[in-house]
């Protein structure tokens, strides 16, 4: 009667749980439904020449006492120049370099039928692009009713993206913990930032995020980070979700500007910075990290001292085996750490070595096999990763075992 009914109900519940539980993944967490993309993120209009205003301003730490200001312009008439200073009159001036690049578009199914958010372009808009050269013999043979996915055609100007001018200016001899005002060339806006505190000041606020994207939830995350007033913001990979459509790097730069122009952003690359035709091109041009200052030959792995923290950032998507450039660099960097100056050792990379649900489970197992022992022996205090789209904290763990 009642007892047998209860037993049946409990057995059904246990069987339901068992389909999720295993020695590898134990969480029943289910990702929420994708959020809508932001339709339009307006350009900067606060300058003397409307339509030509600098935009996408953001800052990153470089070497000790240094900050890099990155911004874009539509023409080369804007100089790679920044006025700055602790005084609001900004008596100092720094000059930097500028680059631009072109990139072949990648036609992904995500453009018009995205799994996350609203379409970047409609199917008809994509078809119009792809059939922009009807004189090409190959196009005459193609089925004109559906989008052909993959890299675009080098013979079609509509398939080639040209970036704005990207300016990178390094400010030097900055004082720890000091507040600075700055203004980029051609812009009427004045931004401020605060340098991270000295290593001997144990009060440090790090803002953490990953897989940010360009949705309304992204906007809420940016607002939450602003409210924290962090000394530095760490983004553990997957910034713009451009996925081979580089105009999305421009809209991302405008989206994060209200945060990134005032708080230094330190990032690592994710799969969305290398896959689908990205190949690190846009990421490396727009988000310079302190690689040179930390002895790295690659912008995608580097280290920096941030107050009492020595931060190491690794690349989940380049060689990690013993003898590789990244592995050799990590060995060298670990030798430079002075724990009496930076008692906290933090490591950031994109693909987690441990996570408890099915999302991207064990993808980074080769990297973990190559580098986990090095980090364990170095006494790493905190590891920050992204990729899985679910917040999770683990116990101290080493080689699949909880480490006391």
CSV table of C-alpha atoms in Angstrom, one decimal:
chain,number,residue,atom,x,y,z
A,1,UNK,CA,0.0,0.0,0.0
A,2,UNK,CA,1.4,3.3,1.2
A,3,UNK,CA,4.9,1.9,2.0
A,4,UNK,CA,5.3,0.3,-1.5
A,5,UNK,CA,4.2,3.6,-3.1
A,6,UNK,CA,6.9,5.5,-1.1
A,7,UNK,CA,9.6,2.9,-2.0
A,8,UNK,CA,8.6,3.3,-5.7
A,9,UNK,CA,8.8,7.0,-5.5
A,10,UNK,CA,12.3,6.9,-3.8
A,11,UNK,CA,13.5,4.4,-6.4
A,12,UNK,CA,12.4,6.6,-9.2
A,13,UNK,CA,14.2,9.6,-7.6
A,14,UNK,CA,17.4,7.6,-7.1
A,15,UNK,CA,17.3,6.4,-10.7
A,16,UNK,CA,16.7,10.0,-11.9
A,17,UNK,CA,19.8,11.2,-9.9
A,18,UNK,CA,22.0,8.3,-11.1
A,19,UNK,CA,21.6,9.4,-14.7
A,20,UNK,CA,23.6,12.6,-13.8
A,21,UNK,CA,26.0,11.2,-11.2
A,22,UNK,CA,29.3,9.6,-12.1
A,23,UNK,CA,32.8,9.6,-10.8
A,24,UNK,CA,33.6,12.4,-13.3
A,25,UNK,CA,30.6,14.8,-13.2
A,26,UNK,CA,28.3,15.1,-10.2
A,27,UNK,CA,26.4,18.3,-10.8
A,28,UNK,CA,22.8,18.5,-12.0
A,29,UNK,CA,23.4,22.1,-13.0
A,30,UNK,CA,21.7,22.9,-16.3
A,31,UNK,CA,22.7,26.0,-18.2
A,32,UNK,CA,20.0,28.7,-18.4
A,33,UNK,CA,18.4,29.5,-21.8
A,34,UNK,CA,20.6,31.8,-23.9
A,35,UNK,CA,20.0,35.5,-23.5
A,36,UNK,CA,19.3,38.0,-26.3
A,37,UNK,CA,22.1,39.9,-27.9
A,38,UNK,CA,22.2,43.7,-27.6
A,39,UNK,CA,21.0,45.0,-30.9
A,40,UNK,CA,22.9,48.3,-31.1
A,41,UNK,CA,25.7,49.8,-29.1
A,42,UNK,CA,26.1,53.4,-30.1
A,43,UNK,CA,29.4,55.0,-31.2
A,44,UNK,CA,31.1,57.8,-29.3
A,45,UNK,CA,29.8,61.3,-30.4
A,46,UNK,CA,31.7,63.4,-27.9
A,47,UNK,CA,34.3,65.1,-30.1
A,48,UNK,CA,34.8,68.1,-32.3
A,49,UNK,CA,34.4,66.1,-35.6
A,50,UNK,CA,31.2,64.1,-35.6
A,51,UNK,CA,31.4,60.7,-37.2
A,52,UNK,CA,35.2,60.6,-36.6
A,53,UNK,CA,35.3,60.4,-32.8
A,54,UNK,CA,37.8,58.0,-31.2
A,55,UNK,CA,36.1,55.0,-29.6
A,56,UNK,CA,36.5,51.6,-27.9
A,57,UNK,CA,38.8,53.0,-25.1
A,58,UNK,CA,40.2,50.5,-22.7
A,59,UNK,CA,43.2,50.1,-20.5
A,60,UNK,CA,45.5,47.2,-19.5
A,61,UNK,CA,48.5,46.9,-17.2
A,62,UNK,CA,51.9,46.6,-18.8
A,63,UNK,CA,55.2,46.6,-16.9
A,64,UNK,CA,55.7,47.9,-13.4
A,65,UNK,CA,54.4,51.5,-13.1
A,66,UNK,CA,52.9,51.3,-16.6
A,67,UNK,CA,49.4,51.4,-18.2
A,68,UNK,CA,48.5,50.8,-21.9
A,69,UNK,CA,45.7,52.9,-23.3
A,70,UNK,CA,44.0,51.3,-26.4
A,71,UNK,CA,41.5,53.2,-28.5
A,72,UNK,CA,40.3,53.2,-32.1
A,73,UNK,CA,39.7,55.8,-34.8
A,74,UNK,CA,38.2,55.6,-38.3
A,75,UNK,CA,41.0,57.6,-39.9
A,76,UNK,CA,44.7,58.2,-39.4
A,77,UNK,CA,44.1,61.9,-38.7
A,78,UNK,CA,43.7,60.9,-35.1
A,79,UNK,CA,47.2,60.6,-33.5
A,80,UNK,CA,48.4,57.8,-31.2
A,81,UNK,CA,48.6,60.3,-28.3
A,82,UNK,CA,47.3,60.5,-24.8
A,83,UNK,CA,47.3,63.4,-22.3
A,84,UNK,CA,47.4,62.3,-18.7
A,85,UNK,CA,48.4,63.2,-15.2
A,86,UNK,CA,47.4,63.1,-11.5
A,87,UNK,CA,46.3,66.7,-11.9
A,88,UNK,CA,43.0,67.2,-13.8
A,89,UNK,CA,44.9,69.6,-16.2
A,90,UNK,CA,46.7,66.4,-17.6
A,91,UNK,CA,50.1,68.1,-18.1
A,92,UNK,CA,51.9,64.9,-19.4
A,93,UNK,CA,51.7,63.4,-22.9
A,94,UNK,CA,52.6,59.9,-24.2
A,95,UNK,CA,52.8,58.7,-27.8
A,96,UNK,CA,52.4,55.2,-29.0
A,97,UNK,CA,51.9,53.1,-32.2
A,98,UNK,CA,48.9,52.2,-34.3
A,99,UNK,CA,47.9,49.3,-36.5
A,100,UNK,CA,45.1,48.1,-38.7
A,101,UNK,CA,44.4,44.8,-40.3
A,102,UNK,CA,42.0,43.0,-42.7
A,103,UNK,CA,40.4,39.7,-42.2
A,104,UNK,CA,38.4,37.3,-44.3
A,105,UNK,CA,34.9,36.8,-42.9
A,106,UNK,CA,33.8,33.4,-41.6
A,107,UNK,CA,30.2,32.4,-42.3
A,108,UNK,CA,29.0,30.5,-39.2
A,109,UNK,CA,25.5,29.1,-38.7
A,110,UNK,CA,25.5,31.2,-35.5
A,111,UNK,CA,25.2,34.4,-37.5
A,112,UNK,CA,21.6,33.9,-38.6
A,113,UNK,CA,20.5,31.0,-36.4
A,114,UNK,CA,22.4,31.6,-33.1
A,115,UNK,CA,22.2,29.3,-30.1
A,116,UNK,CA,22.7,32.4,-28.0
A,117,UNK,CA,21.0,35.7,-28.6
A,118,UNK,CA,19.5,37.4,-31.6
A,119,UNK,CA,20.9,37.0,-35.2
A,120,UNK,CA,23.9,39.2,-36.1
A,121,UNK,CA,22.6,39.4,-39.7
A,122,UNK,CA,19.5,37.9,-41.3
A,123,UNK,CA,19.8,35.0,-43.7
A,124,UNK,CA,18.9,37.3,-46.6
A,125,UNK,CA,21.6,39.8,-45.6
A,126,UNK,CA,24.1,36.9,-45.7
A,127,UNK,CA,22.9,35.7,-49.0
A,128,UNK,CA,23.2,39.2,-50.4
A,129,UNK,CA,26.8,39.3,-49.3
A,130,UNK,CA,27.7,35.9,-50.7
A,131,UNK,CA,26.2,36.6,-54.1
A,132,UNK,CA,27.8,40.0,-54.4
A,133,UNK,CA,29.9,38.8,-57.4
A,134,UNK,CA,27.5,37.1,-59.8
A,135,UNK,CA,30.1,37.4,-62.6
A,136,UNK,CA,32.2,34.7,-60.9
A,137,UNK,CA,31.6,31.3,-62.7
A,138,UNK,CA,31.5,29.4,-59.4
A,139,UNK,CA,28.6,31.4,-58.1
A,140,UNK,CA,26.5,30.7,-61.2
A,141,UNK,CA,26.7,27.0,-60.3
A,142,UNK,CA,25.8,27.5,-56.6
A,143,UNK,CA,22.5,26.9,-54.9
A,144,UNK,CA,21.5,30.5,-54.2
A,145,UNK,CA,18.9,29.7,-51.7
A,146,UNK,CA,21.0,28.9,-48.6
A,147,UNK,CA,24.1,30.3,-46.9
A,148,UNK,CA,27.4,28.5,-47.6
A,149,UNK,CA,29.2,28.2,-44.3
A,150,UNK,CA,32.9,28.6,-43.8
A,151,UNK,CA,35.5,31.2,-44.9
A,152,UNK,CA,34.4,33.9,-47.3
A,153,UNK,CA,35.8,34.4,-50.8
A,154,UNK,CA,38.9,36.5,-51.2
A,155,UNK,CA,37.6,37.8,-54.5
A,156,UNK,CA,34.6,39.5,-53.0
A,157,UNK,CA,35.3,42.8,-51.2
A,158,UNK,CA,32.1,42.3,-49.1
A,159,UNK,CA,33.8,39.2,-47.6
A,160,UNK,CA,36.8,41.1,-46.3
A,161,UNK,CA,36.7,43.1,-43.1
A,162,UNK,CA,38.9,46.1,-42.6
A,163,UNK,CA,39.5,47.2,-39.0
A,164,UNK,CA,39.6,50.7,-37.7
A,165,UNK,CA,42.9,52.2,-36.7
A,166,UNK,CA,43.9,50.7,-33.4
A,167,UNK,CA,46.1,53.0,-31.2
A,168,UNK,CA,48.2,51.6,-28.3
A,169,UNK,CA,49.8,54.1,-26.0
A,170,UNK,CA,51.9,53.2,-23.0
A,171,UNK,CA,51.8,55.6,-19.9
A,172,UNK,CA,54.9,55.2,-17.8
A,173,UNK,CA,56.3,56.2,-14.4
A,174,UNK,CA,52.9,55.8,-12.7
A,175,UNK,CA,52.7,55.7,-8.9
A,176,UNK,CA,51.2,52.7,-7.2
A,177,UNK,CA,47.7,53.4,-5.8
A,178,UNK,CA,47.5,56.9,-7.4
A,179,UNK,CA,44.6,58.2,-9.4
A,180,UNK,CA,45.2,59.5,-12.9
A,181,UNK,CA,43.1,61.5,-15.4
A,182,UNK,CA,43.6,60.9,-19.2
A,183,UNK,CA,42.2,61.9,-22.6
A,184,UNK,CA,42.9,60.3,-25.9
A,185,UNK,CA,43.7,62.4,-29.0
A,186,UNK,CA,40.6,63.9,-30.7
A,187,UNK,CA,38.2,63.0,-27.8
A,188,UNK,CA,36.4,65.4,-25.5
A,189,UNK,CA,35.9,62.8,-22.8
A,190,UNK,CA,38.2,62.6,-19.8
A,191,UNK,CA,38.6,59.2,-18.1
A,192,UNK,CA,40.2,58.4,-14.7
A,193,UNK,CA,41.9,55.2,-13.4
A,194,UNK,CA,43.6,54.2,-10.2
A,195,UNK,CA,46.8,52.2,-10.3
A,196,UNK,CA,46.8,49.0,-8.3
A,197,UNK,CA,48.1,49.3,-4.7
A,198,UNK,CA,51.6,48.5,-3.5
A,199,UNK,CA,52.4,44.9,-2.8
A,200,UNK,CA,52.5,45.7,0.9
A,201,UNK,CA,48.8,46.8,0.8
A,202,UNK,CA,46.9,43.6,1.3
A,203,UNK,CA,43.6,45.3,0.3
A,204,UNK,CA,43.1,44.4,-3.3
A,205,UNK,CA,39.8,44.0,-5.2
A,206,UNK,CA,39.8,41.8,-8.3
A,207,UNK,CA,36.7,41.7,-10.5
A,208,UNK,CA,36.3,38.3,-12.1
A,209,UNK,CA,34.3,37.3,-15.2
A,210,UNK,CA,34.6,35.1,-18.3
A,211,UNK,CA,32.7,34.2,-21.5
A,212,UNK,CA,31.3,37.8,-21.4
A,213,UNK,CA,29.7,38.1,-24.9
A,214,UNK,CA,27.3,40.9,-25.9
A,215,UNK,CA,23.9,40.2,-24.4
A,216,UNK,CA,21.8,42.0,-21.9
A,217,UNK,CA,23.2,39.7,-19.2
A,218,UNK,CA,26.7,40.9,-20.3
A,219,UNK,CA,25.5,44.4,-19.7
A,220,UNK,CA,24.3,43.5,-16.2
A,221,UNK,CA,27.7,41.9,-15.5
A,222,UNK,CA,29.5,45.0,-16.6
A,223,UNK,CA,27.3,47.1,-14.3
A,224,UNK,CA,28.0,44.7,-11.4
A,225,UNK,CA,31.7,45.0,-11.9
A,226,UNK,CA,31.5,48.8,-12.0
A,227,UNK,CA,29.7,48.7,-8.7
A,228,UNK,CA,32.6,46.7,-7.2
A,229,UNK,CA,35.1,49.4,-8.1
A,230,UNK,CA,37.8,46.8,-8.6
A,231,UNK,CA,41.5,47.5,-8.8
A,232,UNK,CA,41.7,45.2,-11.8
A,233,UNK,CA,39.2,43.1,-13.8
A,234,UNK,CA,40.2,39.6,-15.0
A,235,UNK,CA,38.4,38.1,-18.0
A,236,UNK,CA,39.2,34.4,-18.2
A,237,UNK,CA,38.7,34.2,-22.0
A,238,UNK,CA,35.9,34.4,-24.6
A,239,UNK,CA,35.4,38.1,-24.8
A,240,UNK,CA,33.4,39.3,-27.8
A,241,UNK,CA,32.1,36.0,-29.4
A,242,UNK,CA,33.0,37.5,-32.7
A,243,UNK,CA,33.4,34.0,-34.2
A,244,UNK,CA,34.9,35.2,-37.5
A,245,UNK,CA,32.6,38.3,-37.8
A,246,UNK,CA,35.0,41.0,-36.7
A,247,UNK,CA,32.5,43.9,-36.5
A,248,UNK,CA,31.5,42.2,-33.3
A,249,UNK,CA,34.9,43.1,-31.9
A,250,UNK,CA,34.0,46.8,-32.6
A,251,UNK,CA,30.6,46.5,-30.9
A,252,UNK,CA,32.3,44.6,-27.9
A,253,UNK,CA,34.8,47.4,-27.6
A,254,UNK,CA,32.0,50.0,-27.3
A,255,UNK,CA,30.0,47.8,-24.9
A,256,UNK,CA,32.8,47.3,-22.3
A,257,UNK,CA,34.2,50.9,-22.7
A,258,UNK,CA,32.3,52.2,-19.7
A,259,UNK,CA,34.1,49.6,-17.5
A,260,UNK,CA,37.4,49.1,-19.4
A,261,UNK,CA,38.3,52.8,-19.8
A,262,UNK,CA,38.3,53.2,-16.0
A,263,UNK,CA,39.5,49.8,-14.7
A,264,UNK,CA,42.5,47.9,-16.1
A,265,UNK,CA,41.4,44.7,-17.9
A,266,UNK,CA,43.6,41.7,-17.9
A,267,UNK,CA,42.5,38.8,-20.1
A,268,UNK,CA,43.4,35.4,-21.4
A,269,UNK,CA,42.3,34.0,-24.7
A,270,UNK,CA,39.5,31.5,-25.1
A,271,UNK,CA,38.4,29.2,-27.8
A,272,UNK,CA,36.3,32.0,-29.3
A,273,UNK,CA,39.5,34.0,-29.8
A,274,UNK,CA,41.1,31.3,-32.0
A,275,UNK,CA,38.3,29.3,-33.7
A,276,UNK,CA,36.1,30.1,-36.7
A,277,UNK,CA,38.7,32.1,-38.5
A,278,UNK,CA,39.7,34.2,-35.5
A,279,UNK,CA,43.3,32.8,-35.1
A,280,UNK,CA,44.1,35.4,-32.4
A,281,UNK,CA,44.3,38.2,-35.0
A,282,UNK,CA,41.7,40.6,-33.6
A,283,UNK,CA,42.4,39.6,-30.0
A,284,UNK,CA,46.2,40.3,-30.3
A,285,UNK,CA,45.7,43.6,-32.1
A,286,UNK,CA,43.1,45.0,-29.7
A,287,UNK,CA,44.0,43.5,-26.3
A,288,UNK,CA,47.7,43.8,-25.7
A,289,UNK,CA,48.8,42.1,-22.5
A,290,UNK,CA,52.1,42.4,-20.5
A,291,UNK,CA,53.8,39.7,-22.4
A,292,UNK,CA,57.1,41.5,-23.2
A,293,UNK,CA,57.4,42.8,-19.6
A,294,UNK,CA,57.2,39.2,-18.3
A,295,UNK,CA,59.6,37.6,-20.8
A,296,UNK,CA,56.9,36.0,-23.0
A,297,UNK,CA,57.1,36.0,-26.8
A,298,UNK,CA,53.3,35.5,-27.0
A,299,UNK,CA,50.5,37.9,-26.1
A,300,UNK,CA,48.4,35.0,-25.0
A,301,UNK,CA,50.4,33.9,-22.0
A,302,UNK,CA,52.1,36.3,-19.6
A,303,UNK,CA,52.4,37.3,-16.0
A,304,UNK,CA,52.2,40.5,-13.9
A,305,UNK,CA,52.4,41.6,-10.3
A,306,UNK,CA,49.1,43.2,-9.2
A,307,UNK,CA,49.5,44.5,-5.7
A,308,UNK,CA,50.3,41.5,-3.5
A,309,UNK,CA,49.4,39.0,-6.3
A,310,UNK,CA,51.6,37.4,-8.9
A,311,UNK,CA,49.2,36.6,-11.7
A,312,UNK,CA,50.1,34.0,-14.3
A,313,UNK,CA,47.9,33.7,-17.4
A,314,UNK,CA,48.2,30.6,-19.6
A,315,UNK,CA,46.8,29.7,-23.0
A,316,UNK,CA,44.6,26.6,-23.2
A,317,UNK,CA,45.0,26.6,-27.0
A,318,UNK,CA,48.7,26.5,-27.7
A,319,UNK,CA,51.3,23.9,-27.0
A,320,UNK,CA,51.7,23.0,-23.3
A,321,UNK,CA,54.0,19.9,-23.4
A,322,UNK,CA,57.4,19.9,-21.8
A,323,UNK,CA,59.8,21.7,-24.2
A,324,UNK,CA,57.1,23.9,-25.7
A,325,UNK,CA,57.5,27.7,-25.7
A,326,UNK,CA,54.7,28.1,-23.2
A,327,UNK,CA,56.0,25.3,-20.9
A,328,UNK,CA,59.5,26.7,-20.9
A,329,UNK,CA,58.2,30.2,-20.2
A,330,UNK,CA,56.2,29.0,-17.3
A,331,UNK,CA,59.2,27.3,-15.7
A,332,UNK,CA,61.2,30.5,-16.0
A,333,UNK,CA,58.4,32.7,-14.7
A,334,UNK,CA,57.9,30.5,-11.6
A,335,UNK,CA,61.5,31.1,-10.8
A,336,UNK,CA,61.0,34.9,-10.6
A,337,UNK,CA,58.3,34.9,-8.0
A,338,UNK,CA,59.2,36.5,-4.7
A,339,UNK,CA,56.6,35.4,-2.2
A,340,UNK,CA,57.7,37.9,0.5
A,341,UNK,CA,56.6,40.6,-2.0
A,342,UNK,CA,53.7,38.9,-3.8
A,343,UNK,CA,52.5,36.3,-1.3
A,344,UNK,CA,49.5,35.4,-3.4
A,345,UNK,CA,50.0,33.3,-6.6
A,346,UNK,CA,47.0,33.3,-8.9
A,347,UNK,CA,46.8,31.4,-12.3
A,348,UNK,CA,44.2,32.1,-15.0
A,349,UNK,CA,43.4,30.1,-18.1
A,350,UNK,CA,40.2,29.5,-20.1
A,351,UNK,CA,39.4,25.8,-20.1
A,352,UNK,CA,39.1,24.4,-16.6
A,353,UNK,CA,41.0,21.3,-15.5
A,354,UNK,CA,38.2,20.3,-13.1
A,355,UNK,CA,34.5,20.9,-13.4
A,356,UNK,CA,31.6,18.8,-12.1
A,357,UNK,CA,29.1,19.0,-15.0
A,358,UNK,CA,29.1,17.8,-18.5
A,359,UNK,CA,29.9,21.2,-20.0
A,360,UNK,CA,33.3,20.9,-21.7
A,361,UNK,CA,34.2,18.0,-19.3
A,362,UNK,CA,37.9,16.9,-19.5
A,363,UNK,CA,38.6,19.1,-22.6
A,364,UNK,CA,41.7,20.4,-20.9
A,365,UNK,CA,43.0,17.0,-19.7
A,366,UNK,CA,46.2,17.2,-21.8
A,367,UNK,CA,47.1,20.6,-20.5
A,368,UNK,CA,46.5,19.5,-16.9
A,369,UNK,CA,48.8,16.5,-17.5
A,370,UNK,CA,51.5,18.8,-18.8
A,371,UNK,CA,51.3,21.6,-16.2
A,372,UNK,CA,49.4,20.6,-13.0
A,373,UNK,CA,52.5,19.3,-11.2
A,374,UNK,CA,54.4,22.6,-11.9
A,375,UNK,CA,51.6,24.7,-10.4
A,376,UNK,CA,51.2,22.3,-7.4
A,377,UNK,CA,54.9,22.5,-6.6
A,378,UNK,CA,54.8,26.2,-6.9
A,379,UNK,CA,52.1,26.4,-4.3
A,380,UNK,CA,49.4,28.2,-6.4
A,381,UNK,CA,46.7,29.7,-4.2
A,382,UNK,CA,43.9,30.3,-6.7
A,383,UNK,CA,43.1,29.1,-10.2
A,384,UNK,CA,40.5,31.0,-12.3
A,385,UNK,CA,39.0,29.5,-15.4
A,386,UNK,CA,35.9,30.0,-17.6
A,387,UNK,CA,34.4,28.1,-20.6
A,388,UNK,CA,31.7,26.2,-18.8
A,389,UNK,CA,29.2,29.1,-18.3
A,390,UNK,CA,28.4,28.1,-14.7
A,391,UNK,CA,29.8,29.4,-11.5
A,392,UNK,CA,31.6,26.8,-9.4
A,393,UNK,CA,34.3,26.6,-6.7
A,394,UNK,CA,36.3,23.5,-5.9
A,395,UNK,CA,38.2,22.2,-2.9
A,396,UNK,CA,42.0,22.1,-3.2
A,397,UNK,CA,42.6,19.3,-5.7
A,398,UNK,CA,45.6,17.6,-7.3
A,399,UNK,CA,45.6,14.7,-9.8
A,400,UNK,CA,41.8,14.1,-9.3
A,401,UNK,CA,42.1,13.9,-5.5
A,402,UNK,CA,41.1,16.5,-2.9
A,403,UNK,CA,44.4,17.7,-1.4
A,404,UNK,CA,44.4,18.5,2.3
